[in-house]
Amino acid sequence: MKEVLIIEDDPEIINLLEIHLQDLSCTVIKAMDGKQGLDLALEKKPDLCILDISLPSMDGIEVCQKIRAVQNTSIIMLTAKSEEIDRVIGLEVGADDYITKPFSIREFIARVKAIFRRAKLIQESMNTESVSELSFDDLSISVEKRRVGVAGKKIELSPKEFELLVLMASHPGKSYSRSDLLRIIWGYDFDGYEHTVNSHINRLRAKIEPDMNEPKFILTTWGVGYKFNEEL
Amino acid sequence: MKEVLIIEDDPEIINLLEIHLQDLSCTVIKAMDGKQGLDLALEKKPDLCILDISLPSMDGIEVCQKIRAVQNTSIIMLTAKSEEIDRVIGLEVGADDYITKPFSIREFIARVKAIFRRAKLIQESMNTESVSELSFDDLSISVEKRRVGVAGKKIELSPKEFELLVLMASHPGKSYSRSDLLRIIWGYDFDGYEHTVNSHINRLRAKIEPDMNEPKFILTTWGVGYKFNEEL
DNA sequence: TTCTCATTTTATAAAATTTTTACATGTTTC
DNA sequence: GAAACATGTAAAAATTTTATAAAATGAGAA
């Protein structure tokens, strides 16, 4: 059960957001000014903060920075004008996402869901650092030595190819969207096309798949992304 | 299981750090002043000390120096101002890393992990260096006598070249990044370009490799660093 | 000091990877 | 089936990383 803190001085918006967050079965806590919001954030450590940029008693930017200095809470910032977003980004406040008012509830919900997905992904990827040997059928991966072999033959992979393979092979059956992969492997600040992932998957497959027309290891989850075959 | 000692007089910070260190499954011990911290460090020999610079009863810098005089515990120093870091560096206190308050937990965790990785690497590099004779194909290394021969012929190596060769030849197949090599061979306080490593590897290869276009002993792990050929 | 040698820096060339691009091929939906 | 969209493929362009050689620096010995 996720806990969400709304820091916002407009009661109408609070109400609106609260209703829809409860639909997502989140617990909602509320603060109507910056200072109180910061205190609550530090005390309750919610999974997500919705943070308005203009607030009484303490600016939203400051609140964001202070929260981020101490803990790893996801933050979505609300701004009235899109120019403010530039300011927030320029200051590298470190929010996870930004929404300009007025916004559609549909969009808001989508973003909240996206944040939760990301947080879960990052958490999962932190856990699997320790596995050093992976083996499926005739594919073997030595994470530490950075070696990959197919049917006894040594395969040379580029850094990105290797990282993609290790990540996916560490979580067989888990589908990663292209943007998940970009965020995890390329980093959150990569700005390029999602198609880049296709290229790398394509080259990786060419190196490890015996039959390109029927991939055995790296499968396509249509409309979603890619996953490592869980039935091996 | 790693043991971490926190020496810090602010209970809030202690609490914060303790929670996140426990997430990394570390055992945490705490001291709230310099003297007590020093005693605990010497008694328990933790894997890592988190050491605030301003402390009651004994300055953090003094504590750091005294710990380092006696044992090789990793130390991360916390300072309120970035000027203090200059002072710490100027005094060559020998901390492994420095963080200015306020810091983000994200960053803190990343640094702690980095310290543990380095410690592991250095520990490993110490292990097999006790071997006094190494021999691969027609390359022979006498670690004790500091002599190297290729195809029966004696080769003169400079100190850095020799150290690089011994380290890598002691751990065939293990890839070392340029920064790993700088830290292990040059020392943690070297501040120069990673490119320096290339120069040394280049000269070392020129002396021991029969064919520069296809190195036999020292191989490049593209995008990572160098390793000694494990298939000899 | 002057010389020598190891080391570091710098510059440039070469190699490999990564990203982009363009287009082909599939898949879904109406 | 056709339109819209998602994925596959291959190759050119751009970027990053590594190799190599040569010049500058610095430390120590004669």
Tab-separated table of N, CA, C and O in Angstrom, chain B residues 32-84:
chain	number	residue	atom	x	y	z
B	32	MET	N	29.039	9.260	19.946
B	32	MET	CA	28.573	10.630	19.824
B	32	MET	C	29.645	11.679	20.117
B	32	MET	O	29.378	12.871	20.059
B	33	ASP	N	30.848	11.232	20.464
B	33	ASP	CA	31.927	12.215	20.535
B	33	ASP	C	33.230	11.601	20.030
B	33	ASP	O	33.331	10.388	19.826
B	34	GLY	N	34.212	12.442	19.809
B	34	GLY	CA	35.437	12.031	19.154
B	34	GLY	C	36.213	10.968	19.912
B	34	GLY	O	36.652	9.968	19.336
B	35	LYS	N	36.362	11.181	21.182
B	35	LYS	CA	37.152	10.272	22.005
B	35	LYS	C	36.564	8.869	21.998
B	35	LYS	O	37.242	7.873	21.705
B	36	GLN	N	35.256	8.821	22.299
B	36	GLN	CA	34.555	7.539	22.319
B	36	GLN	C	34.638	6.865	20.944
B	36	GLN	O	34.820	5.648	20.844
B	37	GLY	N	34.511	7.691	19.901
B	37	GLY	CA	34.578	7.176	18.539
B	37	GLY	C	35.912	6.523	18.251
B	37	GLY	O	35.976	5.425	17.695
B	38	LEU	N	36.979	7.200	18.647
B	38	LEU	CA	38.324	6.667	18.415
B	38	LEU	C	38.503	5.331	19.131
B	38	LEU	O	38.984	4.353	18.545
B	39	ASP	N	38.075	5.295	20.390
B	39	ASP	CA	38.190	4.058	21.155
B	39	ASP	C	37.465	2.906	20.470
B	39	ASP	O	37.996	1.813	20.313
B	40	LEU	N	36.210	3.199	20.053
B	40	LEU	CA	35.407	2.161	19.411
B	40	LEU	C	36.046	1.683	18.110
B	40	LEU	O	36.067	0.493	17.801
B	41	ALA	N	36.579	2.664	17.353
B	41	ALA	CA	37.196	2.321	16.069
B	41	ALA	C	38.382	1.385	16.287
B	41	ALA	O	38.557	0.400	15.558
B	42	LEU	N	39.184	1.679	17.287
B	42	LEU	CA	40.373	0.868	17.527
B	42	LEU	C	40.008	-0.500	18.103
B	42	LEU	O	40.642	-1.503	17.803
B	43	GLU	N	38.952	-0.514	18.915
B	43	GLU	CA	38.546	-1.764	19.536
B	43	GLU	C	37.855	-2.701	18.549
B	43	GLU	O	38.185	-3.869	18.442
B	44	LYS	N	36.887	-2.126	17.807
B	44	LYS	CA	36.045	-2.973	16.945
B	44	LYS	C	36.598	-3.139	15.527
B	44	LYS	O	36.160	-4.013	14.791
B	45	LYS	N	37.522	-2.257	15.141
B	45	LYS	CA	38.034	-2.303	13.771
B	45	LYS	C	36.914	-2.493	12.739
B	45	LYS	O	36.858	-3.515	12.049
B	46	PRO	N	36.006	-1.512	12.633
B	46	PRO	CA	34.897	-1.641	11.685
B	46	PRO	C	35.413	-1.577	10.248
B	46	PRO	O	36.550	-1.177	10.010
B	47	ASP	N	34.558	-1.978	9.308
B	47	ASP	CA	34.948	-1.911	7.903
B	47	ASP	C	34.925	-0.486	7.389
B	47	ASP	O	35.595	-0.148	6.425
B	48	LEU	N	34.095	0.345	8.020
B	48	LEU	CA	33.944	1.720	7.549
B	48	LEU	C	33.583	2.637	8.710
B	48	LEU	O	32.804	2.245	9.573
B	49	CYS	N	34.175	3.825	8.744
B	49	CYS	CA	33.765	4.846	9.696
B	49	CYS	C	33.116	6.002	8.955
B	49	CYS	O	33.653	6.476	7.961
B	50	ILE	N	31.974	6.456	9.442
B	50	ILE	CA	31.385	7.701	8.978
B	50	ILE	C	31.733	8.710	10.055
B	50	ILE	O	31.323	8.559	11.202
B	51	LEU	N	32.490	9.738	9.709
B	51	LEU	CA	33.087	10.580	10.729
B	51	LEU	C	32.763	12.050	10.490
B	51	LEU	O	33.172	12.630	9.485
B	52	ASP	N	32.019	12.640	11.424
B	52	ASP	CA	31.726	14.066	11.305
B	52	ASP	C	32.981	14.846	11.666
B	52	ASP	O	33.776	14.426	12.497
B	53	ILE	N	33.150	16.007	11.027
B	53	ILE	CA	34.387	16.740	11.264
B	53	ILE	C	34.337	17.539	12.558
B	53	ILE	O	35.343	17.676	13.261
B	54	SER	N	33.148	18.051	12.893
B	54	SER	CA	33.066	18.809	14.148
B	54	SER	C	32.390	17.975	15.219
B	54	SER	O	31.244	17.592	15.099
B	55	LEU	N	33.162	17.662	16.244
B	55	LEU	CA	32.702	16.732	17.262
B	55	LEU	C	33.103	17.215	18.647
B	55	LEU	O	34.120	17.900	18.795
B	56	PRO	N	32.339	16.852	19.657
B	56	PRO	CA	32.776	17.184	21.019
B	56	PRO	C	33.997	16.334	21.403
B	56	PRO	O	34.179	15.243	20.870
B	57	SER	N	34.797	16.876	22.270
B	57	SER	CA	35.933	16.187	22.925
B	57	SER	C	37.144	15.897	22.026
B	57	SER	O	38.257	15.867	22.487
B	58	MET	N	36.930	15.657	20.745
B	58	MET	CA	38.084	15.526	19.865
B	58	MET	C	37.667	15.780	18.427
B	58	MET	O	36.687	15.231	17.950
B	59	ASP	N	38.403	16.637	17.753
B	59	ASP	CA	38.135	17.019	16.366
B	59	ASP	C	38.145	15.807	15.424
B	59	ASP	O	38.951	14.899	15.597
B	60	GLY	N	37.235	15.838	14.430
B	60	GLY	CA	37.145	14.716	13.501
B	60	GLY	C	38.437	14.467	12.749
B	60	GLY	O	38.803	13.323	12.462
B	61	ILE	N	39.149	15.537	12.436
B	61	ILE	CA	40.409	15.401	11.717
B	61	ILE	C	41.425	14.626	12.540
B	61	ILE	O	42.101	13.722	12.047
B	62	GLU	N	41.479	14.954	13.821
B	62	GLU	CA	42.414	14.265	14.710
B	62	GLU	C	42.045	12.780	14.830
B	62	GLU	O	42.911	11.905	14.769
B	63	VAL	N	40.726	12.535	14.981
B	63	VAL	CA	40.263	11.150	15.079
B	63	VAL	C	40.697	10.374	13.838
B	63	VAL	O	41.247	9.275	13.928
B	64	CYS	N	40.466	10.988	12.676
B	64	CYS	CA	40.805	10.334	11.409
B	64	CYS	C	42.291	9.980	11.359
B	64	CYS	O	42.667	8.853	11.041
B	65	GLN	N	43.121	10.959	11.710
B	65	GLN	CA	44.564	10.725	11.669
B	65	GLN	C	44.982	9.601	12.614
B	65	GLN	O	45.804	8.757	12.268
B	66	LYS	N	44.383	9.603	13.797
B	66	LYS	CA	44.773	8.587	14.776
B	66	LYS	C	44.317	7.191	14.367
B	66	LYS	O	45.007	6.209	14.616
B	67	ILE	N	43.120	7.138	13.759
B	67	ILE	CA	42.669	5.819	13.286
B	67	ILE	C	43.611	5.339	12.188
B	67	ILE	O	44.119	4.219	12.213
B	68	ARG	N	43.886	6.211	11.266
B	68	ARG	CA	44.698	5.848	10.103
B	68	ARG	C	46.142	5.524	10.459
B	68	ARG	O	46.829	4.778	9.770
B	69	ALA	N	46.594	6.107	11.569
B	69	ALA	CA	47.964	5.831	11.990
B	69	ALA	C	48.105	4.374	12.385
B	69	ALA	O	49.172	3.774	12.261
B	70	VAL	N	47.023	3.791	12.829
B	70	VAL	CA	47.084	2.456	13.419
B	70	VAL	C	46.522	1.376	12.506
B	70	VAL	O	47.043	0.279	12.410
B	71	GLN	N	45.424	1.697	11.823
B	71	GLN	CA	44.805	0.642	11.007
B	71	GLN	C	44.215	1.197	9.724
B	71	GLN	O	44.088	2.399	9.544
B	72	ASN	N	43.870	0.268	8.863
B	72	ASN	CA	43.478	0.641	7.510
B	72	ASN	C	41.963	0.602	7.326
B	72	ASN	O	41.459	-0.054	6.438
B	73	THR	N	41.239	1.308	8.203
B	73	THR	CA	39.785	1.350	8.105
B	73	THR	C	39.371	2.407	7.075
B	73	THR	O	39.939	3.488	7.051
B	74	SER	N	38.383	2.096	6.254
B	74	SER	CA	37.872	3.103	5.321
B	74	SER	C	37.145	4.194	6.094
B	74	SER	O	36.466	3.911	7.072
B	75	ILE	N	37.303	5.430	5.651
B	75	ILE	CA	36.686	6.541	6.362
B	75	ILE	C	35.994	7.483	5.380
B	75	ILE	O	36.580	7.887	4.384
B	76	ILE	N	34.735	7.815	5.679
B	76	ILE	CA	34.036	8.859	4.939
B	76	ILE	C	33.842	10.023	5.902
B	76	ILE	O	33.297	9.840	6.987
B	77	MET	N	34.296	11.212	5.511
B	77	MET	CA	34.148	12.358	6.410
B	77	MET	C	32.950	13.210	6.013
B	77	MET	O	32.690	13.433	4.830
B	78	LEU	N	32.231	13.678	7.027
B	78	LEU	CA	31.106	14.583	6.808
B	78	LEU	C	31.525	15.985	7.211
B	78	LEU	O	32.093	16.173	8.289
B	79	THR	N	31.277	16.960	6.348
B	79	THR	CA	31.617	18.326	6.710
B	79	THR	C	30.449	19.234	6.390
B	79	THR	O	29.674	18.971	5.481
B	80	ALA	N	30.335	20.313	7.176
B	80	ALA	CA	29.229	21.231	6.951
B	80	ALA	C	29.510	22.125	5.755
B	80	ALA	O	28.639	22.421	4.956
B	81	LYS	N	30.743	22.557	5.612
B	81	LYS	CA	31.054	23.468	4.515
B	81	LYS	C	32.102	22.865	3.590
B	81	LYS	O	32.974	22.114	4.013
B	82	SER	N	32.011	23.291	2.333
B	82	SER	CA	32.938	22.697	1.383
B	82	SER	C	34.355	23.220	1.586
B	82	SER	O	35.314	22.585	1.174
B	83	GLU	N	34.486	24.370	2.272
B	83	GLU	CA	35.854	24.834	2.544
B	83	GLU	C	36.573	23.876	3.483
B	83	GLU	O	37.776	23.700	3.418
B	84	GLU	N	35.771	23.277	4.376
B	84	GLU	CA	36.376	22.335	5.313
B	84	GLU	C	37.006	21.161	4.588
B	84	GLU	O	38.012	20.610	5.034
